[in-house]
Amino acid sequence: MILEMKVPSPGESITEVEIATWLVKDGDYVEKDQAIAEVDSDKATLELPAEASGIITLKAEEGDAVKVGQVVCLIDTDAAKPAGGAAPAAEAPKAEAAPVAAAPVAAAPVKEATPAPTSYATGTASPAAKKILDEKNINPAEVVGTGKDGRVTKEDAVNATASMGTPTGGNRGSQRTKLSMLRRKVAERLVAAKNETAMLTTFNEVNMTPINLIRNEYKDAFKAKHGGLGLGYMSFFTKAVTRALQLYPDVNSMIDGDQKVSFDFCDISVAVSGPKGLMVPVVRNAENLTFRGIEAEIKRLAIRAREGQITVDDMTGGTFTISNGGVFGSMLSTPIINPPQSGILGMHNIIERPIAVNGKVEIHPMMYVALSYDHRIIDGRESVGFLVAVKEGLENPGELLMNNDPKRALEL
């Protein structure tokens, strides 16, 4: 029996996918549930498993855009599995070409080039030419003179242009590759966010000493108690953000047409880097999670992103985004809103800097933070107040994020 494999729907509202990579070749024998292709949607990259065992015939090329429900391959389920795997295609015998005698070719006489005559005057610029060349920052020796005995004339200097360098035989190739459907969709959304929102960014800085003191004191016990789970910065930032969102609910809202939609929950999108590019999975109801719960969920989502297992459901929704460019060394940036959300918090790298503390100069680990927000729905008071609330939570985590009981908050 010939089984027609059709593109399944990877999620609501997705009508088309792109064949990113075939993991098998035409004529291969495939096993049921074996991954035979990777397909890109505008939200994620997914694996396409074989629906039955048999010999496969491909009906689409890599890079083809195919509709949901379209046949992309056939599987002959009656075909027997070849011994040792898929049977290689038989090669046609190659015909040997008969040797052809080369006709004698008369050698053309070689005419030697006559070198241009040179003298002590060659490359010497006249006073007027030298002035022009000095203004152009050009060495007279680099200009071919047309004057007597090779002198550089004023006209030569006027026509001379600075050398842009001469290729030295190094690699100067280039290649053109098609962007994946996911990458194209990300690009469209970023441009739309810039063009369709009144985006502004406000900045602040955070003294990370209080968080570092807590982490240094409890991270080993936290790791031992929770099965090797690390106590990172993201749980502190997520806790500080959910607290600030509850204080300034406009930042946890979005525009839908001429209406404002406000949420009484905090679904935090976390930007992570995967093999297919930037992914933004969502930590659901982060306001109800403990430090351990946040760290465990972020770790789970990050692993799924790295292994290409992120689904549309993992990235659907989200009321606010946190992006950590500091892991790549970014000191300061203006993150772009993740529509239809109205705000995104950018974290950056931690650098020891001198700051004034109680009238004295001290060295502390400092981090710049940036809040980009949609000014159509969030005013300056809310945006600045929100970022200050995040700063307060991070600089006083024991009281504001842990209720004065770090051991209990960390479930130790």
PDB file of N, CA and C in Angstrom, residues 18-67:
ATOM      1  N   GLU A  18       7.680  25.269   5.770  1.00  0.00           N
ATOM      2  CA  GLU A  18       8.768  25.162   4.786  1.00  0.00           C
ATOM      3  C   GLU A  18       9.624  23.932   5.111  1.00  0.00           C
ATOM      4  N   ILE A  19       9.944  23.161   4.074  1.00  0.00           N
ATOM      5  CA  ILE A  19      10.817  22.006   4.267  1.00  0.00           C
ATOM      6  C   ILE A  19      12.229  22.534   4.502  1.00  0.00           C
ATOM      7  N   ALA A  20      12.681  22.477   5.749  1.00  0.00           N
ATOM      8  CA  ALA A  20      14.015  22.992   6.072  1.00  0.00           C
ATOM      9  C   ALA A  20      15.090  21.992   5.673  1.00  0.00           C
ATOM     10  N   THR A  21      14.931  20.736   6.073  1.00  0.00           N
ATOM     11  CA  THR A  21      15.939  19.702   5.808  1.00  0.00           C
ATOM     12  C   THR A  21      15.272  18.345   5.710  1.00  0.00           C
ATOM     13  N   TRP A  22      15.588  17.612   4.662  1.00  0.00           N
ATOM     14  CA  TRP A  22      15.208  16.199   4.611  1.00  0.00           C
ATOM     15  C   TRP A  22      16.270  15.403   5.351  1.00  0.00           C
ATOM     16  N   LEU A  23      15.867  14.583   6.294  1.00  0.00           N
ATOM     17  CA  LEU A  23      16.791  13.759   7.066  1.00  0.00           C
ATOM     18  C   LEU A  23      17.001  12.392   6.427  1.00  0.00           C
ATOM     19  N   VAL A  24      16.273  12.114   5.333  1.00  0.00           N
ATOM     20  CA  VAL A  24      16.415  10.864   4.585  1.00  0.00           C
ATOM     21  C   VAL A  24      16.528  11.200   3.105  1.00  0.00           C
ATOM     22  N   LYS A  25      16.945  10.192   2.321  1.00  0.00           N
ATOM     23  CA  LYS A  25      17.059  10.375   0.874  1.00  0.00           C
ATOM     24  C   LYS A  25      15.946   9.624   0.159  1.00  0.00           C
ATOM     25  N   ASP A  26      15.661  10.076  -1.049  1.00  0.00           N
ATOM     26  CA  ASP A  26      14.653   9.419  -1.867  1.00  0.00           C
ATOM     27  C   ASP A  26      15.050   7.955  -2.066  1.00  0.00           C
ATOM     28  N   GLY A  27      14.114   7.023  -1.776  1.00  0.00           N
ATOM     29  CA  GLY A  27      14.399   5.600  -1.932  1.00  0.00           C
ATOM     30  C   GLY A  27      14.888   4.933  -0.664  1.00  0.00           C
ATOM     31  N   ASP A  28      15.096   5.681   0.421  1.00  0.00           N
ATOM     32  CA  ASP A  28      15.525   5.079   1.693  1.00  0.00           C
ATOM     33  C   ASP A  28      14.382   4.284   2.327  1.00  0.00           C
ATOM     34  N   TYR A  29      14.755   3.302   3.105  1.00  0.00           N
ATOM     35  CA  TYR A  29      13.769   2.587   3.920  1.00  0.00           C
ATOM     36  C   TYR A  29      13.698   3.300   5.274  1.00  0.00           C
ATOM     37  N   VAL A  30      12.484   3.659   5.695  1.00  0.00           N
ATOM     38  CA  VAL A  30      12.307   4.383   6.958  1.00  0.00           C
ATOM     39  C   VAL A  30      11.460   3.546   7.904  1.00  0.00           C
ATOM     40  N   GLU A  31      11.720   3.731   9.191  1.00  0.00           N
ATOM     41  CA  GLU A  31      10.936   3.062  10.220  1.00  0.00           C
ATOM     42  C   GLU A  31       9.827   3.993  10.710  1.00  0.00           C
ATOM     43  N   LYS A  32       8.744   3.406  11.193  1.00  0.00           N
ATOM     44  CA  LYS A  32       7.657   4.206  11.742  1.00  0.00           C
ATOM     45  C   LYS A  32       8.159   5.069  12.898  1.00  0.00           C
ATOM     46  N   ASP A  33       7.720   6.314  12.914  1.00  0.00           N
ATOM     47  CA  ASP A  33       8.074   7.314  13.934  1.00  0.00           C
ATOM     48  C   ASP A  33       9.502   7.833  13.792  1.00  0.00           C
ATOM     49  N   GLN A  34      10.250   7.375  12.778  1.00  0.00           N
ATOM     50  CA  GLN A  34      11.580   7.924  12.522  1.00  0.00           C
ATOM     51  C   GLN A  34      11.453   9.351  11.999  1.00  0.00           C
ATOM     52  N   ALA A  35      12.283  10.266  12.496  1.00  0.00           N
ATOM     53  CA  ALA A  35      12.269  11.644  11.993  1.00  0.00           C
ATOM     54  C   ALA A  35      12.787  11.655  10.559  1.00  0.00           C
ATOM     55  N   ILE A  36      11.956  12.122   9.633  1.00  0.00           N
ATOM     56  CA  ILE A  36      12.354  12.117   8.221  1.00  0.00           C
ATOM     57  C   ILE A  36      12.624  13.523   7.693  1.00  0.00           C
ATOM     58  N   ALA A  37      12.166  14.560   8.406  1.00  0.00           N
ATOM     59  CA  ALA A  37      12.381  15.926   7.919  1.00  0.00           C
ATOM     60  C   ALA A  37      12.246  16.911   9.068  1.00  0.00           C
ATOM     61  N   GLU A  38      12.868  18.072   8.896  1.00  0.00           N
ATOM     62  CA  GLU A  38      12.635  19.218   9.774  1.00  0.00           C
ATOM     63  C   GLU A  38      11.876  20.266   8.983  1.00  0.00           C
ATOM     64  N   VAL A  39      10.782  20.755   9.555  1.00  0.00           N
ATOM     65  CA  VAL A  39       9.956  21.749   8.868  1.00  0.00           C
ATOM     66  C   VAL A  39       9.925  23.018   9.708  1.00  0.00           C
ATOM     67  N   ASP A  40      10.017  24.141   9.021  1.00  0.00           N
ATOM     68  CA  ASP A  40       9.954  25.442   9.680  1.00  0.00           C
ATOM     69  C   ASP A  40       8.567  26.028   9.521  1.00  0.00           C
ATOM     70  N   SER A  41       7.989  26.476  10.632  1.00  0.00           N
ATOM     71  CA  SER A  41       6.804  27.324  10.567  1.00  0.00           C
ATOM     72  C   SER A  41       7.250  28.728  10.930  1.00  0.00           C
ATOM     73  N   ASP A  42       6.313  29.652  10.979  1.00  0.00           N
ATOM     74  CA  ASP A  42       6.692  31.012  11.337  1.00  0.00           C
ATOM     75  C   ASP A  42       6.881  31.170  12.839  1.00  0.00           C
ATOM     76  N   LYS A  43       6.765  30.056  13.593  1.00  0.00           N
ATOM     77  CA  LYS A  43       6.926  30.141  15.039  1.00  0.00           C
ATOM     78  C   LYS A  43       7.951  29.166  15.597  1.00  0.00           C
ATOM     79  N   ALA A  44       8.209  28.073  14.891  1.00  0.00           N
ATOM     80  CA  ALA A  44       9.129  27.075  15.447  1.00  0.00           C
ATOM     81  C   ALA A  44       9.588  26.130  14.352  1.00  0.00           C
ATOM     82  N   THR A  45      10.637  25.362  14.663  1.00  0.00           N
ATOM     83  CA  THR A  45      11.114  24.285  13.806  1.00  0.00           C
ATOM     84  C   THR A  45      10.701  22.968  14.431  1.00  0.00           C
ATOM     85  N   LEU A  46      10.039  22.115  13.659  1.00  0.00           N
ATOM     86  CA  LEU A  46       9.505  20.866  14.175  1.00  0.00           C
ATOM     87  C   LEU A  46       9.994  19.696  13.336  1.00  0.00           C
ATOM     88  N   GLU A  47      10.070  18.516  13.960  1.00  0.00           N
ATOM     89  CA  GLU A  47      10.435  17.302  13.234  1.00  0.00           C
ATOM     90  C   GLU A  47       9.183  16.635  12.687  1.00  0.00           C
ATOM     91  N   LEU A  48       9.312  16.064  11.491  1.00  0.00           N
ATOM     92  CA  LEU A  48       8.213  15.351  10.863  1.00  0.00           C
ATOM     93  C   LEU A  48       8.510  13.854  10.959  1.00  0.00           C
ATOM     94  N   PRO A  49       7.736  13.077  11.740  1.00  0.00           N
ATOM     95  CA  PRO A  49       8.008  11.639  11.881  1.00  0.00           C
ATOM     96  C   PRO A  49       7.296  10.830  10.799  1.00  0.00           C
ATOM     97  N   ALA A  50       7.905   9.694  10.423  1.00  0.00           N
ATOM     98  CA  ALA A  50       7.282   8.800   9.453  1.00  0.00           C
ATOM     99  C   ALA A  50       6.051   8.159  10.082  1.00  0.00           C
ATOM    100  N   GLU A  51       4.964   8.075   9.298  1.00  0.00           N
ATOM    101  CA  GLU A  51       3.723   7.514   9.815  1.00  0.00           C
ATOM    102  C   GLU A  51       3.675   5.998   9.688  1.00  0.00           C
ATOM    103  N   ALA A  52       4.610   5.423   8.928  1.00  0.00           N
ATOM    104  CA  ALA A  52       4.663   3.972   8.758  1.00  0.00           C
ATOM    105  C   ALA A  52       6.059   3.589   8.296  1.00  0.00           C
ATOM    106  N   SER A  53       6.349   2.295   8.297  1.00  0.00           N
ATOM    107  CA  SER A  53       7.634   1.808   7.802  1.00  0.00           C
ATOM    108  C   SER A  53       7.509   1.467   6.322  1.00  0.00           C
ATOM    109  N   GLY A  54       8.595   1.696   5.567  1.00  0.00           N
ATOM    110  CA  GLY A  54       8.581   1.371   4.154  1.00  0.00           C
ATOM    111  C   GLY A  54       9.583   2.197   3.374  1.00  0.00           C
ATOM    112  N   ILE A  55       9.538   2.072   2.036  1.00  0.00           N
ATOM    113  CA  ILE A  55      10.401   2.837   1.146  1.00  0.00           C
ATOM    114  C   ILE A  55       9.777   4.202   0.896  1.00  0.00           C
ATOM    115  N   ILE A  56      10.572   5.266   1.057  1.00  0.00           N
ATOM    116  CA  ILE A  56      10.041   6.624   0.959  1.00  0.00           C
ATOM    117  C   ILE A  56      10.355   7.241  -0.397  1.00  0.00           C
ATOM    118  N   THR A  57       9.393   7.982  -0.915  1.00  0.00           N
ATOM    119  CA  THR A  57       9.564   8.752  -2.151  1.00  0.00           C
ATOM    120  C   THR A  57       9.253  10.213  -1.831  1.00  0.00           C
ATOM    121  N   LEU A  58      10.224  11.077  -2.002  1.00  0.00           N
ATOM    122  CA  LEU A  58      10.045  12.485  -1.639  1.00  0.00           C
ATOM    123  C   LEU A  58       9.280  13.221  -2.726  1.00  0.00           C
ATOM    124  N   LYS A  59       8.357  14.080  -2.309  1.00  0.00           N
ATOM    125  CA  LYS A  59       7.538  14.853  -3.246  1.00  0.00           C
ATOM    126  C   LYS A  59       7.732  16.356  -3.076  1.00  0.00           C
ATOM    127  N   ALA A  60       8.707  16.763  -2.300  1.00  0.00           N
ATOM    128  CA  ALA A  60       8.997  18.189  -2.109  1.00  0.00           C
ATOM    129  C   ALA A  60      10.488  18.347  -1.908  1.00  0.00           C
ATOM    130  N   GLU A  61      11.001  19.494  -2.306  1.00  0.00           N
ATOM    131  CA  GLU A  61      12.427  19.782  -2.178  1.00  0.00           C
ATOM    132  C   GLU A  61      12.683  20.607  -0.927  1.00  0.00           C
ATOM    133  N   GLU A  62      13.936  20.562  -0.462  1.00  0.00           N
ATOM    134  CA  GLU A  62      14.326  21.441   0.637  1.00  0.00           C
ATOM    135  C   GLU A  62      14.149  22.895   0.224  1.00  0.00           C
ATOM    136  N   GLY A  63      13.546  23.684   1.101  1.00  0.00           N
ATOM    137  CA  GLY A  63      13.290  25.083   0.793  1.00  0.00           C
ATOM    138  C   GLY A  63      11.905  25.338   0.236  1.00  0.00           C
ATOM    139  N   ASP A  64      11.163  24.264  -0.124  1.00  0.00           N
ATOM    140  CA  ASP A  64       9.810  24.438  -0.662  1.00  0.00           C
ATOM    141  C   ASP A  64       8.849  24.859   0.452  1.00  0.00           C
ATOM    142  N   ALA A  65       7.969  25.796   0.138  1.00  0.00           N
ATOM    143  CA  ALA A  65       6.882  26.158   1.036  1.00  0.00           C
ATOM    144  C   ALA A  65       5.683  25.293   0.681  1.00  0.00           C
ATOM    145  N   VAL A  66       5.143  24.574   1.653  1.00  0.00           N
ATOM    146  CA  VAL A  66       4.041  23.649   1.411  1.00  0.00           C
ATOM    147  C   VAL A  66       2.889  23.981   2.348  1.00  0.00           C
ATOM    148  N   LYS A  67       1.690  23.797   1.861  1.00  0.00           N
ATOM    149  CA  LYS A  67       0.496  24.066   2.640  1.00  0.00           C
ATOM    150  C   LYS A  67       0.261  22.942   3.649  1.00  0.00           C
TER     151      LYS A  67
END
